[in-house]
XYZ file of N, CA and C in Angstrom:
717
model
N -16.090 2.306 13.783
C -14.744 2.211 12.922
C -14.013 2.254 13.571
N -12.207 1.600 14.053
C -11.489 1.869 15.396
C -10.242 2.015 14.947
N -9.878 3.562 15.474
C -8.534 4.079 14.509
C -7.782 4.185 15.267
N -6.255 3.568 15.743
C -4.860 4.297 16.621
C -3.926 4.815 16.178
N -3.731 5.694 16.441
C -2.883 6.199 16.350
C -1.351 6.541 16.993
N -0.698 6.985 16.409
C 0.429 7.319 17.182
C 1.239 8.356 16.072
N 2.880 8.444 17.267
C 3.297 9.583 16.767
C 4.336 9.632 15.404
N 4.495 7.997 15.444
C 5.493 7.706 14.745
C 5.452 8.140 13.567
N 4.782 8.687 12.936
C 4.200 8.211 11.775
C 5.314 10.118 11.012
N 5.622 10.652 11.893
C 6.317 12.240 11.388
C 7.169 12.194 10.731
N 8.071 10.987 10.516
C 9.122 10.863 9.478
C 8.225 10.679 8.281
N 7.377 9.644 7.938
C 7.343 9.302 7.115
C 5.982 9.946 5.899
N 5.638 11.206 6.711
C 4.982 12.011 6.528
C 5.674 13.090 5.543
N 6.892 12.812 5.843
C 7.725 14.386 5.968
C 8.711 13.443 4.346
N 8.340 11.902 3.913
C 8.671 11.536 3.560
C 7.275 11.872 1.959
N 6.484 11.638 2.354
C 6.042 11.213 1.644
C 5.204 12.574 1.318
N 5.099 13.445 1.512
C 5.982 14.822 1.720
C 6.542 15.524 -0.036
N 8.209 15.194 0.197
C 8.297 15.203 -0.205
C 7.958 14.652 -2.099
N 7.774 13.183 -1.814
C 7.734 12.636 -3.048
C 6.736 13.051 -3.909
N 5.608 13.650 -2.904
C 4.344 14.534 -3.727
C 5.143 15.796 -3.895
N 6.550 16.689 -3.628
C 7.084 17.944 -4.158
C 7.669 17.212 -5.471
N 8.061 16.050 -5.042
C 9.003 15.522 -6.267
C 8.195 15.573 -7.537
N 7.151 14.416 -7.171
C 6.854 14.475 -8.861
C 5.886 15.493 -9.485
N 5.588 16.504 -8.431
C 4.998 17.864 -8.942
C 6.316 18.409 -10.336
N 7.629 18.738 -9.138
C 8.620 19.395 -9.297
C 8.655 18.412 -10.777
N 9.536 17.462 -11.020
C 9.150 16.301 -12.195
C 7.956 16.335 -13.380
N 6.831 17.155 -13.008
C 6.552 17.530 -14.053
C 5.485 18.502 -14.468
N 6.658 19.669 -13.713
C 7.072 20.717 -13.936
C 9.101 21.409 -14.674
N 8.936 20.104 -14.835
C 10.658 20.320 -14.549
C 11.951 20.382 -14.255
N 11.185 20.050 -13.172
C 12.120 19.371 -11.887
C 13.722 19.426 -11.805
N 14.790 19.465 -11.795
C 15.804 18.399 -11.491
C 15.861 16.962 -10.503
N 17.276 16.154 -11.031
C 16.861 15.566 -9.476
C 17.587 15.822 -8.074
N 18.003 16.665 -8.649
C 18.310 17.380 -7.256
C 17.093 18.186 -5.657
N 15.903 17.158 -6.370
C 14.996 17.973 -6.160
C 14.934 17.062 -4.326
N 16.147 16.676 -3.582
C 15.241 15.557 -2.828
C 16.091 16.060 -1.940
N 17.323 16.883 -2.066
C 18.324 17.445 -1.131
C 18.140 17.400 0.714
N 17.141 18.009 0.522
C 16.313 18.892 1.809
C 15.824 16.990 2.684
N 15.065 16.787 1.982
C 14.507 15.588 2.320
C 14.777 14.800 3.908
N 13.911 14.916 4.199
C 14.395 13.553 6.234
C 14.566 12.843 5.545
N 16.024 12.581 5.866
C 15.879 10.499 5.431
C 16.590 10.703 4.542
N 16.416 11.812 3.146
C 17.257 11.691 2.112
C 18.430 11.206 2.747
N 18.538 9.578 1.567
C 19.574 8.888 0.908
C 19.772 8.016 2.009
N 19.289 7.775 3.024
C 18.889 6.963 4.454
C 17.590 5.590 3.417
N 17.915 4.313 2.560
C 17.115 3.892 3.030
C 15.971 2.951 3.678
N 15.341 3.207 3.189
C 13.523 2.939 4.156
C 13.617 1.575 4.526
N 13.748 0.491 3.546
C 14.441 -1.005 3.680
C 15.180 -1.578 3.322
N 16.251 -1.003 3.174
C 17.191 -1.521 2.908
C 17.081 -2.279 1.657
N 18.035 -2.859 2.124
C 18.881 -4.471 0.351
C 17.141 -5.043 0.033
N 15.301 -4.893 0.734
C 14.537 -5.793 0.570
C 13.996 -4.591 -0.277
N 12.625 -5.940 -0.667
C 11.389 -5.370 -1.848
C 10.814 -4.028 -1.179
N 10.837 -2.519 -1.624
C 10.522 -1.554 -1.434
C 8.771 -1.153 -1.917
N 8.925 -0.743 -0.477
C 7.050 0.209 -1.156
C 6.375 0.778 -1.765
N 5.847 0.777 -2.308
C 5.339 0.894 -3.581
C 4.165 2.112 -3.363
N 3.042 2.317 -4.785
C 1.978 3.059 -4.939
C 1.544 2.221 -6.963
N 0.637 3.021 -6.219
C 0.352 2.227 -8.328
C 0.925 3.430 -9.378
N 0.709 2.691 -10.072
C 1.214 3.391 -11.633
C 1.889 4.265 -12.456
N 2.401 4.720 -13.471
C 3.280 5.757 -13.999
C 2.659 5.878 -16.173
N 1.288 7.252 -15.708
C 1.019 6.597 -17.103
C 2.209 7.017 -17.987
N 2.773 8.455 -17.966
C 3.656 9.277 -17.808
C 4.304 9.606 -17.532
N 6.644 9.521 -17.612
C 6.912 9.844 -16.499
C 8.604 10.781 -17.696
N 8.631 11.715 -17.814
C 8.674 13.036 -17.972
C 11.015 12.108 -17.652
N 11.686 12.013 -16.640
C 12.069 12.204 -16.770
C 12.654 10.521 -15.382
N 13.244 10.050 -15.558
C 13.879 9.096 -14.482
C 14.994 9.171 -13.807
N 15.347 10.320 -14.461
C 16.477 10.292 -13.078
C 15.152 11.026 -12.262
N 14.095 12.105 -12.414
C 12.980 12.176 -11.508
C 13.012 10.983 -10.169
N 12.208 10.025 -11.574
C 11.959 8.567 -11.036
C 13.130 8.514 -9.734
N 13.687 7.821 -10.322
C 14.942 7.264 -9.775
C 14.886 8.311 -7.820
N 14.927 9.378 -7.991
C 15.191 10.051 -7.003
C 14.231 10.306 -5.717
N 12.785 10.503 -6.410
C 10.948 9.539 -5.651
C 11.474 8.381 -5.232
N 12.816 7.715 -5.406
C 12.171 6.901 -5.066
C 13.134 5.614 -4.405
N 14.065 6.155 -4.487
C 15.825 6.147 -4.038
C 14.737 6.470 -2.277
N 14.140 7.805 -2.493
C 14.059 8.216 -0.961
C 13.464 7.459 -0.464
N 12.433 5.559 -0.935
C 11.974 5.248 -0.160
C 12.785 3.395 -0.172
N 14.420 4.123 -1.091
C 14.432 2.926 -0.670
C 15.010 1.769 -2.215
N 14.675 2.649 -2.803
C 14.529 2.267 -3.961
C 15.051 2.740 -5.354
N 15.870 1.900 -6.016
C 16.006 2.655 -7.397
C 15.664 2.526 -8.588
N 15.420 2.993 -9.161
C 14.369 2.708 -10.285
C 14.759 2.913 -11.753
N 15.894 1.472 -12.268
C 15.885 1.397 -13.894
C 15.304 2.095 -14.373
N 15.628 1.994 -15.333
C 15.101 2.637 -16.791
C 13.493 1.158 -17.449
N 14.507 0.464 -17.097
C 13.770 -0.882 -17.614
C 12.202 -0.857 -16.994
N 12.634 -0.627 -15.470
C 11.182 -0.500 -14.935
C 10.128 0.153 -15.409
N 10.732 1.109 -16.059
C 9.607 2.510 -16.679
C 7.913 1.938 -17.205
N 8.536 0.920 -18.251
C 8.134 0.039 -19.191
C 6.861 -0.701 -19.150
N 5.985 -0.357 -19.770
C 4.323 -0.581 -19.628
C 3.843 -0.426 -17.754
N 4.258 0.766 -17.378
C 3.051 1.047 -15.800
C 2.325 0.984 -16.319
N 1.963 1.472 -17.521
C 0.349 1.763 -17.315
C -0.953 -0.174 -16.876
N 0.332 -0.460 -17.185
C -0.895 -1.476 -16.630
C -1.656 -1.925 -16.151
N -2.737 -2.639 -15.891
C -4.288 -2.081 -15.179
C -4.099 -3.456 -14.276
N -3.972 -4.731 -14.545
C -3.320 -5.790 -13.453
C -2.421 -6.826 -12.792
N -2.582 -7.057 -12.277
C -0.842 -7.828 -11.620
C -1.428 -8.846 -11.283
N -0.363 -9.959 -9.998
C -0.097 -11.465 -10.166
C -1.412 -11.122 -8.446
N -1.716 -11.975 -8.742
C -2.670 -12.787 -6.799
C -1.817 -13.405 -6.732
N -0.708 -12.781 -6.278
C 0.960 -13.311 -5.826
C -0.204 -14.294 -4.358
N 0.073 -15.710 -3.982
C -0.009 -16.443 -2.409
C -1.457 -16.890 -2.862
N -3.203 -16.456 -3.605
C -4.221 -16.359 -2.877
C -4.266 -18.047 -3.872
N -4.987 -19.538 -2.660
C -5.107 -20.668 -2.819
C -5.882 -21.008 -4.134
N -5.865 -21.419 -5.379
C -6.330 -21.674 -6.178
C -7.047 -23.109 -6.286
N -6.471 -23.914 -6.217
C -7.619 -25.171 -5.337
C -6.266 -26.244 -4.297
N -7.237 -27.420 -3.499
C -5.757 -27.995 -2.606
C -6.113 -27.066 -1.127
N -5.125 -28.186 -0.538
C -5.420 -27.070 0.873
C -5.386 -25.587 1.327
N -5.902 -25.385 2.050
C -5.214 -23.296 1.643
C -3.947 -23.449 2.525
N -2.984 -22.539 1.621
C -1.409 -22.595 2.960
C -2.395 -21.723 4.637
N -1.650 -22.518 5.516
C -1.599 -22.515 6.436
C -0.393 -20.920 7.274
N 0.886 -20.627 5.579
C 1.573 -19.304 6.817
C 1.652 -19.328 5.046
N 2.108 -17.846 5.110
C 2.271 -16.777 3.926
C 2.614 -15.628 4.290
N 3.437 -15.272 3.104
C 4.406 -13.788 3.719
C 4.001 -12.875 2.658
N 3.415 -11.741 2.406
C 2.765 -11.488 1.693
C 3.748 -9.880 0.837
N 4.019 -9.967 0.316
C 5.276 -7.936 0.076
C 4.867 -7.547 -0.617
N 5.331 -6.621 -1.866
C 4.707 -4.812 -1.504
C 3.617 -5.002 -2.761
N 2.059 -4.862 -2.593
C 1.928 -4.912 -3.997
C 1.443 -6.292 -4.337
N 1.058 -7.653 -3.240
C 0.693 -8.861 -3.757
C -0.297 -8.966 -2.196
N -1.047 -9.846 -2.520
C -3.169 -10.372 -2.600
C -2.438 -11.568 -2.619
N -2.788 -12.255 -1.312
C -1.979 -13.394 -1.490
C -3.819 -14.279 -0.008
N -3.971 -15.176 0.428
C -5.195 -15.848 1.426
C -4.371 -17.258 1.925
N -4.678 -17.347 3.018
C -4.486 -18.095 4.024
C -5.607 -19.361 5.254
N -5.439 -20.174 4.802
C -7.082 -21.180 5.399
C -7.180 -20.836 7.030
N -8.200 -21.448 8.002
C -7.938 -22.108 8.445
C -7.099 -21.405 9.686
N -6.566 -20.883 10.519
C -5.375 -20.591 11.628
C -4.347 -20.327 11.267
N -4.351 -20.243 9.899
C -3.232 -19.707 9.401
C -3.082 -18.033 9.987
N -1.160 -18.228 9.332
C -1.014 -17.025 10.131
C -0.065 -16.047 8.807
N -0.819 -15.095 8.287
C -0.022 -14.266 7.366
C 1.128 -13.626 7.425
N 2.295 -13.303 7.277
C 3.131 -12.529 7.239
C 2.799 -10.663 6.168
N 3.530 -9.483 6.464
C 3.811 -9.112 5.675
C 5.262 -7.903 6.503
N 6.416 -8.810 5.141
C 7.817 -8.309 5.828
C 8.051 -6.642 5.117
N 8.957 -6.107 6.317
C 9.008 -5.498 5.857
C 8.131 -3.593 5.498
N 7.400 -3.039 6.766
C 6.247 -2.628 6.778
C 7.120 -1.086 6.983
N 7.363 -0.341 5.265
C 8.294 1.158 6.701
C 7.150 2.831 6.275
N 6.461 2.697 4.947
C 5.720 3.435 4.202
C 4.214 3.086 4.520
N 4.044 1.555 3.922
C 2.797 1.031 3.492
C 1.554 0.473 4.325
N 0.605 0.242 3.481
C -0.298 -0.302 4.787
C -0.742 -1.873 4.275
N -1.121 -2.574 5.541
C -1.030 -3.559 4.973
C -3.048 -3.401 5.630
N -4.038 -5.064 4.847
C -4.381 -4.933 5.172
C -5.064 -5.992 5.372
N -5.344 -6.976 6.172
C -6.603 -8.441 6.906
C -7.550 -8.584 6.787
N -8.183 -9.404 6.587
C -9.449 -9.536 6.395
C -9.580 -11.042 6.723
N -10.216 -10.918 7.999
C -10.814 -11.739 8.558
C -11.752 -12.488 7.886
N -11.937 -14.110 8.220
C -13.631 -14.873 7.724
C -13.752 -15.347 8.701
N -15.107 -15.520 8.627
C -15.924 -16.025 9.204
C -15.361 -17.294 9.524
N -14.809 -18.030 8.556
C -14.741 -19.833 8.593
C -12.860 -19.264 9.137
N -12.274 -18.356 9.592
C -11.085 -18.496 10.449
C -10.047 -17.877 9.072
N -10.187 -18.284 7.679
C -9.201 -17.827 7.443
C -9.192 -16.142 7.536
N -8.159 -16.099 6.735
C -7.975 -14.448 6.080
C -6.738 -13.913 4.793
N -7.848 -12.427 3.629
C -7.110 -12.694 2.862
C -6.712 -11.241 3.166
N -5.672 -10.659 2.515
C -4.355 -10.475 2.653
C -3.937 -9.887 1.345
N -3.687 -7.841 1.989
C -2.818 -6.960 0.501
C -2.431 -6.312 1.187
N -0.904 -6.004 0.471
C 0.205 -5.173 0.906
C 0.525 -4.102 0.167
N 0.172 -3.190 0.527
C 0.048 -1.829 -0.098
C 0.626 -0.652 0.262
N 1.354 -0.280 -1.253
C 3.110 0.927 -0.551
C 2.987 1.367 -2.160
N 3.597 2.993 -0.939
C 3.562 3.956 -1.953
C 3.967 4.085 -3.907
N 5.227 3.149 -3.496
C 4.814 3.040 -4.715
C 5.368 2.036 -6.172
N 4.870 1.908 -6.431
C 4.871 0.394 -6.971
C 6.110 -0.742 -7.717
N 5.962 -2.108 -6.793
C 7.065 -2.738 -7.243
C 6.494 -3.674 -8.944
N 7.476 -3.204 -9.235
C 7.503 -3.955 -10.760
C 6.980 -5.268 -10.394
N 6.107 -5.439 -11.785
C 5.045 -6.071 -12.058
C 3.677 -6.888 -11.133
N 3.786 -5.966 -10.249
C 3.140 -6.714 -9.192
C 1.569 -5.055 -8.662
N 0.992 -5.235 -7.767
C -0.379 -4.710 -8.276
C 0.227 -2.777 -7.809
N -0.221 -2.071 -7.308
C 0.299 -0.008 -7.610
C -0.884 -0.522 -6.385
N -0.997 0.360 -6.345
C -1.681 1.381 -4.630
C -3.585 1.035 -4.697
N -4.453 0.952 -5.999
C -6.150 1.102 -6.211
C -5.597 -0.189 -7.182
N -5.075 -0.889 -6.979
C -5.326 -2.261 -7.261
C -6.320 -3.376 -5.977
N -5.219 -2.826 -4.810
C -5.216 -4.527 -4.026
C -6.124 -4.308 -3.481
N -6.697 -3.208 -3.122
C -8.264 -3.327 -2.677
C -9.701 -4.353 -3.822
N -8.807 -3.568 -4.879
C -10.469 -3.954 -5.783
C -9.725 -5.402 -5.598
N -8.536 -6.074 -5.721
C -8.504 -7.793 -5.527
C -8.563 -8.381 -4.415
N -8.881 -8.288 -3.051
C -8.756 -8.333 -1.682
C -9.961 -8.718 -2.268
N -11.253 -8.044 -2.785
C -12.123 -8.229 -2.682
C -12.637 -9.080 -3.690
N -11.112 -9.422 -4.544
C -12.051 -10.540 -5.447
C -12.220 -11.657 -4.864
N -10.544 -11.392 -4.909
C -10.406 -12.874 -4.340
C -11.281 -13.551 -2.458
N -12.030 -12.930 -1.659
C -13.265 -12.493 -0.940
C -14.261 -13.362 -1.157
N -14.646 -12.893 -1.993
C -15.520 -12.883 -3.043
C -16.701 -12.953 -1.686
N -18.096 -14.004 -2.184
C -19.493 -14.183 -1.163
C -19.157 -14.379 0.559
N -17.653 -15.271 0.963
C -17.767 -15.784 1.867
C -17.398 -14.341 3.068
N -18.309 -15.157 3.430
C -18.393 -14.183 5.143
C -17.484 -13.470 6.076
N -17.083 -12.818 6.422
C -16.384 -11.462 6.208
C -16.799 -10.922 7.408
N -15.400 -11.525 8.981
C -15.605 -10.710 10.827
C -15.383 -9.158 10.980
N -14.133 -9.198 10.303
C -13.660 -7.951 10.539
C -12.168 -8.106 9.184
N -12.107 -6.697 10.105
C -11.415 -5.778 8.572
C -10.082 -5.198 9.255
N -8.671 -5.266 9.024
C -7.478 -4.745 9.655
C -6.879 -3.531 8.754
N -6.780 -2.571 9.038
C -5.660 -1.403 8.286
C -4.344 -1.455 9.591
N -3.657 -1.909 8.752
C -2.014 -1.698 9.832
C -1.367 -1.439 9.062
N -0.429 -0.059 10.160
C 0.924 0.360 8.757
C 1.197 1.611 8.781
N 1.603 2.384 8.365
C 2.451 4.410 7.906
C 1.305 4.747 7.611
N -0.151 5.048 9.061
C -1.102 5.685 9.029
C -0.162 7.214 8.380
N 0.166 7.845 9.117
C 0.640 8.979 8.928
C 1.411 8.800 8.066
N 1.533 8.166 6.325
C 2.509 8.930 5.128
C 1.704 8.501 4.170
N -0.118 8.927 4.641
C -0.713 7.629 3.664
C -2.205 9.235 3.447
N -2.628 9.624 2.750
C -4.136 9.846 1.789
C -5.104 8.924 1.472
N -5.844 9.362 2.035
C -6.668 8.229 1.312
C -6.769 7.989 0.410
N -6.708 9.016 -1.012
C -7.027 9.370 -1.888
C -6.099 8.102 -2.983
N -4.955 7.798 -2.010
C -3.798 6.899 -2.988
C -4.554 5.343 -2.606
N -5.348 5.103 -1.946
C -5.722 3.569 -2.104
C -7.164 3.536 -3.485
N -7.139 5.132 -3.871
C -7.916 4.823 -5.541
C -7.819 5.429 -6.342
N -6.861 7.008 -6.399
C -5.728 6.435 -6.957
C -4.762 6.291 -6.692
N -3.424 6.248 -7.685
C -2.254 5.228 -7.317
C -1.274 7.450 -7.542
N -0.230 7.368 -6.741
C 0.632 8.722 -6.612
C 1.304 8.462 -8.291
N 1.537 7.026 -8.921
C 2.192 7.861 -10.255
C 1.212 8.087 -11.429
N -0.346 7.967 -11.306
C -1.461 8.138 -11.768
C -1.117 9.379 -12.056
N -0.924 10.639 -11.438
C -1.165 12.075 -11.224
C -0.031 12.541 -11.699
N 0.236 12.291 -13.348
C 1.155 12.790 -13.813
C 0.996 14.257 -14.406
N 0.343 14.935 -14.083
C 0.680 16.583 -13.623
C 0.975 17.507 -12.767
N 1.361 16.957 -11.628
C 2.050 16.915 -10.780
C 1.204 17.555 -9.711
N -0.581 16.636 -9.480
C -1.283 17.494 -8.201
C -1.133 16.779 -7.532
N -0.785 15.534 -6.786
C -0.844 14.686 -6.139
C -1.302 14.933 -5.507
N -1.782 14.623 -3.638
C -2.782 14.901 -2.538
C -1.303 14.722 -1.622
N -1.550 15.729 -0.806
C -0.680 15.813 -0.070
C -0.708 14.716 1.305
N -0.272 13.640 2.132
C -0.868 13.131 3.400
C -0.726 13.760 4.267
N -2.369 12.295 4.607
C -2.754 13.531 5.983
C -3.111 12.686 6.882
N -2.697 11.698 6.963
C -2.794 10.499 8.295
C -4.250 10.525 8.789
N -4.649 10.505 7.648
C -6.349 10.955 7.717
C -7.223 9.193 8.152
N -6.800 9.141 9.070
C -7.968 6.731 9.849
C -8.994 7.198 9.436
N -9.430 8.228 9.951
C -11.221 7.904 9.776
C -11.419 7.528 8.556
N -10.521 9.062 7.290
C -10.981 8.888 5.706
C -10.208 6.971 5.212
N -9.473 6.949 5.784
C -8.441 5.594 5.182
C -9.387 4.234 5.162
N -9.967 4.057 7.022
C -10.817 3.002 6.748
C -12.324 3.366 6.036
N -12.885 4.589 5.516
C -14.260 4.538 4.734
C -13.810 4.792 3.731
N -12.327 4.749 2.906
C -12.206 4.651 1.610
C -12.420 2.852 1.481
N -11.710 2.788 2.488
C -11.749 0.660 2.563
C -12.685 -0.071 2.387
N -13.901 0.386 3.575
C -14.968 -0.666 3.650
C -15.655 0.209 2.283
N -15.834 0.891 1.696
C -16.608 1.331 0.281
C -16.117 0.649 -0.486
N -14.850 0.255 -1.175
C -13.582 -0.341 -1.696
C -13.623 -2.244 -1.971
N -13.756 -2.840 -0.629
C -14.653 -4.108 -0.473
C -16.068 -3.932 0.262
N -16.794 -3.265 -0.086
C -18.246 -4.092 0.043
C -18.910 -3.347 1.988
N -17.436 -3.425 3.083
C -17.633 -3.476 3.881
C -18.716 -2.045 4.697
N -19.471 -3.222 5.824
C -19.479 -1.534 6.943
C -19.056 -1.030 7.776
N -18.744 0.379 7.591
C -17.399 0.810 8.671
C -17.312 0.431 9.596
N -17.844 0.144 11.018
C -17.950 -0.695 11.928
C -16.567 -2.117 11.560
N -17.224 -2.284 10.582
C -16.340 -3.700 10.420
C -14.846 -3.410 10.646
N -13.713 -2.248 10.370
C -12.938 -1.712 9.434
C -12.237 -1.134 10.932
N -11.113 -1.943 10.932
C -10.002 -0.706 12.457
C -8.922 -0.765 11.483
N -8.273 0.903 12.417
C -7.628 1.300 11.174
C -6.441 1.954 12.329
N -4.570 1.586 12.372
C -4.108 1.814 13.814
C -2.856 1.898 12.969
N -1.733 2.488 13.682
C -0.295 2.598 13.319
C 0.143 1.753 13.488
N 1.400 1.443 12.926
C 2.576 -0.182 14.449
C 3.939 0.525 13.663
N 4.685 -0.100 14.689
C 5.682 0.770 14.102
C 6.483 -0.496 13.325
N 7.950 0.559 12.806
C 7.961 -0.390 11.442
C 8.536 -1.289 11.889
N 8.514 -2.006 10.769
C 8.851 -3.290 10.838
C 7.523 -4.829 9.967
N 8.435 -6.094 10.652
C 7.477 -6.718 9.904
C 5.986 -6.837 10.774
N 4.537 -7.899 9.775
C 3.427 -7.509 10.738
C 2.668 -9.278 10.580
N 2.290 -9.576 11.244
C 2.001 -10.582 11.290
C 1.009 -11.144 11.824
N -0.020 -11.585 11.001
C -1.878 -11.283 11.427
C -2.102 -12.095 11.497
């Protein structure tokens, strides 16, 4: 397993730690002002683009608190977004079910998609997300965009890897690439989304590249040596 980690994640760790603290405060009855001292508070992480998400909330004690958490990542949640968050499945965006495989595909937060041999996948606006690309031996790719906070109607963070595994099926795999804001993540977020910790016990981000690689390998049913984990600068990622 290969790991390439830089220092650029320090700010992302601060944001993710802030998210953990606010969710804990929410569970304990904390108010909307909990984000006042966050690094980057009030500064959108993505601008107007869809924001990076994680998996679902089964119970939310304060719409205002959720708004505060998501606003720190450039996302304001409306009341309508808090309904139906317990859904266990979402769309498999872009996966070719029939006909010729795509040659180019954009996979946004909470989506999984596939391109054929020599095809290109673009993951737009990666700032606090991880993106996972499975390179197939026939030259095709299956990818998923895993976000810290769930985008309504899309996969939660703990649903993306199982969806990738289903899309790959029994096809032969050459390698797996994990790229993005490694420092903003705890490997456990890939197994249990932040929003599922309704008791305020969300683990803090660790930036544990090896742990992330181990979880990815386990869920995808791959050997650790097939997985590369690397931190990359903010922006679009093309694979």
